[in-house]
């Protein structure tokens, strides 16, 4: 049986002679393997999954994924038998609540575009006429100030989240969004132009809170799954991406509910009719009630984050304590640009390209609606088609959540393929524009429109949100995510400005190339973190901070988890050495164990107890090995009384130790 080397400093004696310590060595070896080489990432021979040949890799990953799916389905069935509604409450608690802020902001942000045609129909002299009663610059500023507020929030709250903490960033976001919603609901002016100005600045305030939601939701959702200990759980390694993207997809549900509610409200206030002419009273009631409803939900969100998310900053606090940093970690930001500068280029550049696409997708909508309903002046056809498109987008969100953690597909390929297909679906109508506008070909146009929506969500829109936090270390994770998101939102700003000055045909010529650019940036500069334990990234970061980059040999520098640029140009993969990394981890755990034991001995001496009488110090095979090989406890003759069928993790890992799969491993 091949292996990378000794799995623990003391392995079993294969000579045929028997020693009383041999059984202990066997148990210690298994304990170290389970601790350092978990079976979801390593074969029984101790080979990392990414080191396997292609066919063996497919077999290993597929078999373990099937085992995990079986375990999850069994858990769902067990929950259902106990309480039929418990799976729903579990989904709400673990997927809906973490993404509630994004759901609310998705509801409000996309309502701006939905309400614009209603305002243009009702207040044509203000919103539509170039020489009407309202200043056209302020009418255009409705879009610009909204995006400007988001950019400010993404950068500002990203830094505050790394400085003050994730929890206060989350509370601050919800509070600012609540203020913005109150302003939007109550927006008024002596003249219609004054109302537009008030409306625009209310969107700016709301946008600041929205911008902060991006880095705060991504980082807190990811770090709550990882925890602050040295050992992460299988739940994190196997489902970290799903947890974050499941929170992000609430943005899609926010869009869906907004559009559905606007349709219902207009029918209610416009006497059951959705057709022109719309009265000012019906329009005012429709849009104000549509903003008042999420204001109630946002008020509850402020309460929930203030009183039920008190541990949101746990991992950040642990990282700062380890680095002896109390305020903002400016040194980590400097080192991030030094070592991960091209990652920032990848995350921000790809997000920029995606946002041009995301807003460019709206091009299809107006064009095929004009062909399908050439005589209509009602907003209802537009709203109904948009509702249909949002439903298609939700399918893309869920597919992304389902496959984002697959080691055989994962984040990077999902983003590359998503960008590629968006490029194709835009470039085809760009050069055959009149053909696809013809009524007899409009269904092909519709198909491309819906497919572009699907692959935008099942691709770059979901992945950019995840990887902008995942590929950076904890101390500056929110800052890096905020900067990437701000650059991305400038792509939306570019689209909203550019589309006012070029015709539809030209728009189709321009937009596709951003998809191609996003694909190239992703391929060359974005690392693939699918299947990578984030604790390995934190270990590597400790070496980088200490100026010992060449001494880290773990999976974070495996070629699989590096970008093409890092692998072939910077040659970071040359540091990877699985055997040396294993031995280093044993020594790292020893140092952590000795520090914890020294603290325990000191506490016992102060209380007048004898250290060798504390049974808790002698529990577990990992502890047993350190106990009998550490200079600290030489001369202690008390026999070991550890249970032979279990092992204890080092103190820092105890919180994560409950996620064990020993039965599954034996069955394989």
XYZ file of C-alpha atoms in Angstrom:
668
model
C 0.000 0.000 0.000
C 1.596 3.251 -1.113
C 1.689 6.307 1.064
C 3.386 9.671 1.311
C 5.262 8.685 4.427
C 4.718 8.038 8.125
C 1.220 9.116 9.106
C 2.368 9.819 12.672
C 5.826 9.815 14.244
C 5.153 6.377 15.816
C 3.579 3.802 13.515
C 2.809 0.133 14.154
C 5.668 -2.333 14.508
C 5.627 -4.686 11.514
C 8.444 -6.928 12.770
C 6.189 -9.547 14.315
C 7.308 -8.877 17.867
C 4.816 -7.453 20.292
C 5.273 -4.407 22.429
C 2.644 -3.106 24.903
C 2.858 0.317 23.243
C 2.165 -1.003 19.719
C -1.607 -1.018 20.096
C -1.354 2.516 21.370
C 0.747 3.455 18.313
C -1.898 2.033 15.982
C -4.634 4.065 17.654
C -2.476 7.202 17.635
C -1.771 6.739 13.928
C -5.487 6.490 13.159
C -6.211 9.509 15.311
C -3.620 11.629 13.521
C -4.887 10.481 10.134
C -8.448 11.380 11.002
C -7.275 14.742 12.263
C -4.835 15.717 9.491
C -5.982 13.634 6.513
C -9.812 13.513 6.646
C -11.477 10.936 4.444
C -13.424 13.476 2.387
C -10.132 14.854 1.027
C -7.722 11.903 1.232
C -7.835 8.306 0.114
C -7.154 5.451 2.527
C -3.575 5.538 1.214
C -3.258 9.148 2.342
C -3.310 10.657 -1.176
C -4.900 14.081 -1.565
C -7.867 13.966 -3.950
C -6.314 16.498 -6.354
C -3.174 14.304 -6.667
C -5.135 11.342 -8.019
C -5.106 10.421 -11.730
C -8.203 11.613 -13.565
C -10.239 8.401 -13.515
C -9.356 7.632 -9.889
C -10.186 11.225 -8.977
C -13.605 10.930 -10.626
C -14.239 7.629 -8.831
C -13.136 8.940 -5.431
C -15.068 12.213 -5.653
C -18.213 10.609 -7.090
C -18.303 7.852 -4.482
C -17.834 10.256 -1.593
C -20.387 12.713 -2.981
C -22.876 9.855 -3.304
C -22.147 8.851 0.286
C -22.640 12.417 1.464
C -25.867 12.790 -0.509
C -27.145 9.573 1.051
C -26.252 10.854 4.512
C -28.021 14.166 3.911
C -31.146 12.516 2.505
C -31.180 10.157 5.457
C -30.938 13.159 7.789
C -33.798 14.918 5.987
C -35.939 11.782 6.210
C -35.152 11.435 9.908
C -36.111 15.090 10.481
C -39.312 14.626 8.490
C -40.365 11.590 10.543
C -39.821 13.535 13.752
C -41.516 16.688 12.477
C -42.759 17.029 8.857
C -42.094 20.767 8.872
C -38.600 20.573 10.374
C -36.773 20.492 6.981
C -38.512 23.734 6.056
C -37.552 25.358 9.345
C -33.981 24.066 8.875
C -33.809 25.634 5.404
C -35.243 28.888 6.712
C -32.792 28.998 9.615
C -29.654 28.072 7.650
C -30.313 29.471 4.179
C -33.011 32.151 4.315
C -31.986 34.055 7.462
C -28.291 34.463 6.478
C -29.422 35.899 3.140
C -32.346 37.975 4.443
C -30.461 41.236 3.901
C -29.677 40.332 0.306
C -33.284 39.296 -0.241
C -34.544 42.658 1.000
C -31.997 44.632 -1.015
C -32.786 42.569 -4.133
C -36.458 43.406 -3.611
C -35.843 47.147 -3.377
C -33.020 47.615 -5.880
C -34.747 45.872 -8.738
C -38.016 47.610 -7.956
C -36.377 50.836 -9.202
C -36.191 49.478 -12.733
C -39.661 47.946 -12.438
C -41.224 51.223 -11.289
C -39.602 53.397 -13.938
C -42.027 52.454 -16.774
C -44.948 53.061 -14.392
C -43.601 56.532 -13.548
C -43.024 57.240 -17.245
C -46.642 56.341 -18.034
C -48.168 58.257 -15.119
C -45.848 61.282 -14.945
C -44.803 61.509 -18.584
C -44.114 65.254 -18.380
C -41.559 64.613 -15.667
C -39.999 61.220 -16.383
C -40.201 60.946 -20.158
C -40.193 64.363 -21.781
C -36.796 65.899 -22.450
C -38.252 69.379 -22.003
C -40.818 68.673 -19.310
C -41.341 69.959 -15.814
C -38.468 67.925 -14.310
C -34.755 68.324 -14.808
C -33.663 65.359 -16.997
C -30.321 65.227 -15.169
C -32.106 64.476 -11.899
C -34.278 61.848 -13.584
C -31.119 60.125 -14.875
C -29.514 60.581 -11.448
C -32.037 58.112 -9.991
C -30.001 55.301 -11.565
C -26.581 56.875 -11.004
C -27.037 57.790 -7.332
C -28.348 54.334 -6.524
C -25.203 52.712 -7.947
C -22.931 55.392 -6.426
C -24.392 54.665 -2.981
C -23.763 50.947 -3.438
C -20.127 51.562 -4.395
C -19.605 53.793 -1.334
C -21.173 51.169 0.928
C -19.126 48.314 -0.513
C -15.825 50.060 0.117
C -16.745 51.775 3.395
C -18.446 48.860 5.129
C -15.867 46.418 3.769
C -13.155 48.298 5.670
C -15.349 48.763 8.739
C -16.162 45.058 8.755
C -12.450 44.231 8.995
C -11.814 47.017 11.480
C -14.732 46.963 13.932
C -16.098 43.487 13.187
C -18.615 41.583 11.066
C -21.469 41.882 13.562
C -21.415 45.671 13.726
C -21.089 45.833 9.960
C -24.225 43.693 9.604
C -26.181 45.813 12.109
C -25.037 49.017 10.438
C -26.110 47.761 6.985
C -29.592 46.844 8.170
C -29.988 50.181 9.988
C -28.957 52.229 6.933
C -31.280 50.202 4.694
C -34.135 50.819 7.140
C -33.445 54.562 7.043
C -33.360 54.500 3.248
C -36.653 52.610 3.038
C -38.385 55.082 5.343
C -37.095 57.900 3.124
C -38.264 56.131 -0.043
C -41.712 55.466 1.387
C -42.140 59.067 2.536
C -40.335 60.788 -0.380
C -42.146 63.984 -1.358
C -41.616 67.421 -2.856
C -43.459 70.676 -3.441
C -43.009 70.006 -7.164
C -42.538 66.800 -9.118
C -38.901 67.750 -9.683
C -38.465 68.111 -5.914
C -39.992 64.684 -5.437
C -37.544 63.189 -7.979
C -34.596 64.790 -6.147
C -35.803 63.415 -2.796
C -36.378 60.003 -4.390
C -32.861 59.954 -5.893
C -31.097 60.860 -2.623
C -33.190 58.306 -0.722
C -31.868 55.675 -3.121
C -28.310 56.869 -2.466
C -28.749 56.398 1.295
C -30.351 52.998 0.792
C -27.574 52.037 -1.623
C -24.916 52.539 1.068
C -26.601 49.877 3.200
C -26.996 47.599 0.193
C -23.329 47.944 -0.695
C -22.303 46.850 2.779
C -24.484 43.742 2.522
C -22.221 42.234 -0.108
C -18.963 41.920 1.897
C -20.715 41.397 5.225
C -23.043 38.590 4.117
C -20.311 36.782 2.185
C -17.646 36.946 4.896
C -19.878 36.271 7.901
C -21.644 33.386 6.168
C -18.348 31.809 5.205
C -16.624 32.338 8.553
C -19.558 31.095 10.620
C -19.212 27.828 8.749
C -15.434 27.656 9.225
C -15.305 28.582 12.896
C -12.245 29.867 14.687
C -10.500 26.660 15.604
C -7.504 25.037 13.909
C -9.543 22.130 12.583
C -12.520 22.753 10.317
C -15.544 20.533 9.939
C -16.521 18.338 7.026
C -19.664 20.435 6.702
C -17.470 23.418 5.876
C -15.184 21.572 3.482
C -18.036 19.913 1.600
C -20.734 22.615 1.665
C -19.094 25.993 2.250
C -19.917 27.229 -1.250
C -23.496 26.019 -1.034
C -23.977 27.839 2.256
C -22.799 31.177 0.844
C -24.549 30.916 -2.541
C -27.762 29.827 -0.820
C -27.673 33.107 1.071
C -26.898 34.994 -2.143
C -29.790 33.443 -4.077
C -32.184 35.224 -1.710
C -31.458 38.211 -3.943
C -33.306 36.344 -6.696
C -36.277 35.687 -4.423
C -36.284 39.399 -3.530
C -36.609 40.276 -7.234
C -39.355 37.686 -7.696
C -41.463 38.860 -4.768
C -41.031 42.502 -5.707
C -42.306 41.951 -9.218
C -45.193 39.771 -8.060
C -46.192 42.267 -5.364
C -46.060 45.233 -7.745
C -48.449 43.436 -10.095
C -50.852 42.683 -7.236
C -50.658 46.219 -5.792
C -51.289 47.901 -9.152
C -54.309 45.676 -9.746
C -55.608 46.543 -6.267
C -55.142 50.318 -6.498
C -56.034 50.630 -10.185
C -59.476 49.029 -9.812
C -58.458 45.561 -11.025
C -56.988 46.792 -14.298
C -53.347 46.889 -15.274
C -53.838 49.024 -18.375
C -53.348 52.701 -19.101
C -54.142 55.380 -18.164
C -52.748 55.144 -14.629
C -53.888 57.691 -12.076
C -51.347 59.514 -9.929
C -53.088 58.235 -6.796
C -52.885 54.577 -7.892
C -49.220 54.937 -8.822
C -48.323 56.686 -5.571
C -50.055 54.051 -3.449
C -48.514 51.214 -5.461
C -44.935 52.337 -5.133
C -45.139 53.566 -1.521
C -46.762 50.403 -0.182
C -44.224 48.336 -2.129
C -41.444 50.095 -0.151
C -43.263 50.043 3.189
C -43.523 46.235 3.206
C -39.739 45.545 3.139
C -39.254 48.325 5.718
C -41.048 46.098 8.248
C -38.815 43.165 7.331
C -35.687 45.327 7.597
C -36.723 46.530 11.064
C -36.915 42.896 12.149
C -33.489 42.288 10.526
C -31.930 45.012 12.681
C -33.307 43.293 15.786
C -32.185 39.817 14.680
C -28.619 40.877 13.925
C -28.305 42.865 17.138
C -29.529 40.087 19.451
C -29.012 36.782 17.603
C -25.732 37.147 15.704
C -23.340 37.920 18.529
C -20.702 35.424 17.322
C -20.452 36.776 13.764
C -16.975 38.250 14.399
C -15.504 35.179 16.108
C -13.055 34.137 13.413
C -11.915 37.697 12.717
C -11.250 38.209 16.438
C -9.243 34.977 16.578
C -7.149 36.002 13.556
C -6.443 39.440 15.017
C -5.512 37.961 18.383
C -3.067 35.594 16.736
C -1.497 38.481 14.807
C -1.554 40.797 17.881
C -3.654 43.366 15.998
C -6.340 45.428 17.720
C -7.496 47.861 15.009
C -7.525 47.625 11.242
C -4.833 45.240 9.983
C -3.152 47.547 7.475
C -0.134 45.256 7.224
C -2.360 42.403 6.038
C -3.831 44.680 3.370
C -0.320 45.533 2.158
C 0.705 41.866 2.104
C -2.496 40.967 0.262
C -1.625 43.287 -2.600
C 1.930 41.909 -2.542
C 1.039 38.214 -2.636
C -2.524 38.203 -4.004
C -2.588 41.249 -6.278
C -3.566 39.229 -9.330
C -6.374 37.592 -7.368
C -7.816 41.047 -6.748
C -7.511 41.696 -10.479
C -9.433 38.473 -11.153
C -12.219 39.002 -8.606
C -12.773 42.693 -9.365
C -12.292 42.425 -13.136
C -14.615 39.436 -13.479
C -17.236 41.171 -11.311
C -16.964 44.296 -13.499
C -17.518 42.224 -16.648
C -20.416 40.368 -15.035
C -22.248 43.528 -14.004
C -22.085 44.890 -17.543
C -23.659 41.602 -18.608
C -26.157 41.555 -15.765
C -27.525 44.941 -16.783
C -27.043 44.167 -20.465
C -29.451 41.262 -20.086
C -32.235 43.849 -19.876
C -31.578 44.604 -23.559
C -33.364 41.462 -24.642
C -36.400 42.217 -22.524
C -37.397 45.514 -24.121
C -36.736 44.260 -27.643
C -38.826 41.109 -27.680
C -41.674 42.742 -25.724
C -41.887 45.392 -28.447
C -42.229 42.643 -31.051
C -44.692 40.510 -29.078
C -46.901 43.437 -27.966
C -46.278 46.270 -30.459
C -49.481 48.165 -29.680
C -49.510 47.916 -25.909
C -48.818 50.892 -23.660
C -49.358 48.962 -20.436
C -46.586 48.099 -17.980
C -48.175 44.707 -17.335
C -46.605 42.798 -20.268
C -43.164 44.048 -19.241
C -43.750 43.099 -15.621
C -45.134 39.654 -16.478
C -42.214 38.830 -18.775
C -39.820 40.079 -16.124
C -41.496 37.816 -13.556
C -40.998 34.884 -15.924
C -37.355 35.816 -16.454
C -36.787 36.067 -12.696
C -38.166 32.545 -12.313
C -35.620 31.303 -14.881
C -32.882 33.180 -13.004
C -33.888 31.447 -9.762
C -33.330 28.086 -11.466
C -29.812 29.289 -12.289
C -29.218 30.374 -8.689
C -30.239 26.957 -7.362
C -28.162 25.078 -9.933
C -25.148 27.161 -8.901
C -25.799 26.346 -5.252
C -26.132 22.652 -6.115
C -22.868 22.316 -8.106
C -20.595 25.008 -6.677
C -18.938 22.543 -4.249
C -18.485 19.747 -6.773
C -14.759 18.983 -7.017
C -15.302 17.858 -10.615
C -16.880 21.184 -11.662
C -16.816 23.805 -8.929
C -16.319 27.544 -8.824
C -13.755 28.255 -11.530
C -15.232 26.134 -14.320
C -18.714 27.356 -13.450
C -17.599 30.959 -13.932
C -15.621 30.257 -17.116
C -18.463 28.345 -18.776
C -21.044 30.891 -17.598
C -19.084 33.765 -19.132
C -18.513 31.808 -22.344
C -22.193 31.008 -22.837
C -23.263 34.580 -22.033
C -20.765 35.746 -24.668
C -22.205 33.361 -27.257
C -25.826 34.211 -26.409
C -25.131 37.925 -26.918
C -22.809 37.760 -29.926
C -25.262 35.759 -32.056
C -28.074 38.370 -32.057
C -25.490 41.154 -32.286
C -24.633 40.203 -35.872
C -28.135 39.039 -36.845
C -30.117 41.703 -35.064
C -32.871 42.344 -37.620
C -33.375 38.615 -38.196
C -34.105 37.914 -34.517
C -36.343 40.998 -34.193
C -38.706 39.663 -36.850
C -41.978 38.320 -35.332
C -41.475 34.870 -36.866
C -38.087 34.504 -35.108
C -38.930 36.129 -31.810
C -39.163 32.791 -29.966
C -35.474 32.184 -30.720
C -34.774 35.636 -29.308
C -36.763 34.735 -26.188
C -34.872 31.473 -25.786
C -31.522 33.285 -25.895
C -32.823 35.870 -23.429
C -33.894 33.244 -20.895
C -30.732 31.170 -21.374
C -28.539 34.231 -20.831
C -30.401 34.885 -17.565
C -29.960 31.264 -16.497
C -26.220 31.048 -17.234
C -25.545 34.457 -15.733
C -26.811 33.152 -12.382
C -25.489 29.626 -12.932
C -22.090 31.151 -13.431
C -20.438 34.527 -12.837
C -23.161 36.309 -10.851
C -23.158 33.674 -8.097
C -19.465 32.751 -8.244
C -18.091 36.298 -8.115
C -19.960 36.878 -4.856
C -18.440 33.731 -3.325
C -14.818 33.794 -4.484
C -14.275 37.499 -3.764
C -14.321 36.517 -0.080
C -12.977 32.988 -0.335
C -9.615 33.553 -2.022
C -8.397 36.102 0.564
C -7.304 35.700 4.217
C -9.554 36.523 7.163
C -8.017 39.858 8.335
C -8.834 41.671 5.063
C -11.554 39.422 3.639
C -14.335 42.022 3.899
C -12.111 44.778 2.488
C -11.070 42.677 -0.510
C -14.662 41.606 -1.144
C -15.876 45.206 -0.844
C -13.239 46.494 -3.259
C -14.027 43.744 -5.771
C -17.756 44.409 -5.502
C -17.215 48.180 -5.884
C -15.221 47.689 -9.086
C -17.946 45.307 -10.235
C -20.681 47.836 -9.538
C -18.781 50.406 -11.580
C -19.509 48.028 -14.468
C -23.206 48.534 -13.757
C -22.597 52.292 -13.671
C -20.828 52.088 -17.025
C -23.752 50.169 -18.490
C -26.379 52.585 -17.156
C -24.481 55.598 -18.554
C -23.383 54.011 -21.827
C -26.812 52.687 -22.739
C -28.231 56.227 -22.670
C -25.947 57.291 -25.539
C -25.828 54.341 -27.953
C -28.579 52.595 -29.902
C -29.702 49.026 -29.310
C -27.730 47.554 -32.218
C -24.513 49.127 -30.895
C -25.248 47.840 -27.402
C -25.283 44.293 -28.762
C -21.941 44.918 -30.465
C -20.363 46.175 -27.219
C -21.725 43.932 -24.451
C -20.546 40.427 -25.540
C -16.850 41.254 -25.304
C -17.120 41.796 -21.569
C -18.101 38.143 -21.298
C -14.994 37.125 -23.208
C -12.838 39.386 -21.012
C -14.378 37.900 -17.855
C -13.656 34.394 -19.094
C -9.983 35.203 -19.789
C -9.485 36.920 -16.421
C -11.044 33.955 -14.631
C -8.994 31.385 -16.518
C -5.620 33.046 -15.961
C -5.825 34.812 -12.605
C -8.525 33.195 -10.425
C -7.510 30.238 -8.219
C -9.907 27.320 -7.811
C -10.811 27.016 -4.124
C -13.284 24.166 -4.694
C -12.480 21.436 -2.169
C -9.812 23.531 -0.423
C -10.022 23.674 3.351
C -10.004 27.377 4.249
C -7.974 26.558 7.355
C -5.144 25.659 4.971
C -5.367 29.110 3.475
C -5.135 30.577 6.975
C -2.079 28.404 7.705
C -0.408 29.655 4.549
C -1.237 33.224 5.518
C 0.580 32.805 8.829
C 3.716 31.768 6.940
C 3.365 34.720 4.547
C 3.015 37.169 7.444
C 6.144 35.733 9.000
C 8.115 36.052 5.732
C 8.451 32.258 5.430
C 6.511 31.633 2.239
C 8.789 28.790 1.102
C 8.213 26.861 4.354
C 4.508 26.230 3.754
C 3.922 22.950 1.875
C 0.169 22.310 2.269
C -2.809 22.053 -0.118
C -3.202 25.856 -0.425
C -0.192 25.779 -2.811
C -1.317 22.637 -4.598
C -1.406 23.414 -8.359
C -5.124 22.576 -8.364
C -5.822 25.479 -5.993
C -3.602 28.048 -7.707
C -4.428 30.226 -10.686
C -2.669 29.555 -13.962
C -0.599 32.688 -13.396
C 0.444 31.576 -9.891
C 1.202 28.084 -11.150
C 3.152 28.753 -14.360
C 4.541 32.279 -13.964
C 5.090 32.660 -10.211
C 5.646 28.882 -9.768
C 4.034 28.784 -6.329
C 3.193 25.110 -6.788
C 6.836 24.116 -6.291
C 6.369 24.520 -2.535
C 3.757 21.742 -2.306
C 5.014 18.660 -0.434
C 2.388 16.459 1.217
C 4.781 14.450 3.418
C 6.594 17.470 4.841
C 3.264 19.209 5.399
C 1.969 16.245 7.406
C 4.978 16.287 9.720
C 4.737 20.061 10.153
C 1.075 19.775 11.152
C 1.961 17.224 13.822
C 4.489 19.648 15.268
C 2.043 22.540 15.059
C -0.514 20.537 17.004
C 2.188 19.598 19.504
C 3.047 23.253 20.104
C -0.616 24.117 20.543
C -1.138 21.145 22.862
C 1.893 21.999 24.997
C 0.727 25.588 25.378
C -2.719 24.408 26.459
C -1.271 21.819 28.851
C 1.146 24.322 30.363
C -1.778 26.650 31.015
C -3.708 23.763 32.581
C -0.809 22.780 34.819
C -0.413 26.389 35.961
C -4.115 26.591 36.781
C -3.920 23.308 38.745
C -0.889 24.456 40.699
C -2.661 27.673 41.632
C -5.647 25.685 42.851
C -3.446 23.249 44.754
C -4.240 20.229 42.579
C -1.731 17.814 41.116
C -1.439 17.876 37.332
C -1.034 14.090 37.046
C -4.359 13.447 38.760
C -6.402 15.325 36.193
C -7.972 12.589 34.079
C -9.063 15.126 31.452
C -5.417 15.618 30.491
C -5.105 11.924 29.612
C -8.056 11.572 27.305
C -7.582 10.663 23.625
C -4.908 9.134 21.416
C -3.537 12.386 20.026
C -3.162 13.625 23.567
C -1.602 10.292 24.579
C 1.129 10.562 21.970
C 2.002 14.135 22.911
C 1.881 13.277 26.594
C 4.393 10.454 26.420
C 6.759 12.191 23.961
C 6.718 15.716 25.388
C 9.637 16.899 27.556
C 7.062 18.649 29.737
C 5.817 15.373 31.226
C 8.977 13.286 31.464
C 9.074 11.641 34.861
C 5.303 11.349 35.125
C 4.856 7.612 35.655
C 1.071 7.510 35.904
C -0.225 4.951 33.346
C -2.338 6.287 30.504
C -6.057 5.687 31.004
C -7.302 7.005 27.660
C -10.206 5.295 25.970
C -8.853 3.125 23.162
C -11.750 3.675 20.778
C -11.731 7.454 20.600
C -9.425 10.409 20.277
C -9.559 13.985 21.485
C -8.702 16.907 19.279
C -6.454 19.695 20.549
C -8.362 22.231 22.648
C -8.767 24.732 19.808
C -10.519 22.121 17.704
C -12.947 20.747 20.267
C -15.793 22.948 19.057
C -15.578 21.389 15.595
C -14.955 17.767 16.613
C -18.537 16.553 16.554
C -18.609 16.162 12.755
C -17.067 12.672 12.410
C -17.716 10.112 9.759
C -15.898 7.086 11.126
C -18.679 4.680 10.169
C -18.752 6.000 6.622
C -14.988 5.646 6.308
C -15.055 2.038 7.480
C -17.858 1.243 5.059
C -15.762 2.509 2.179
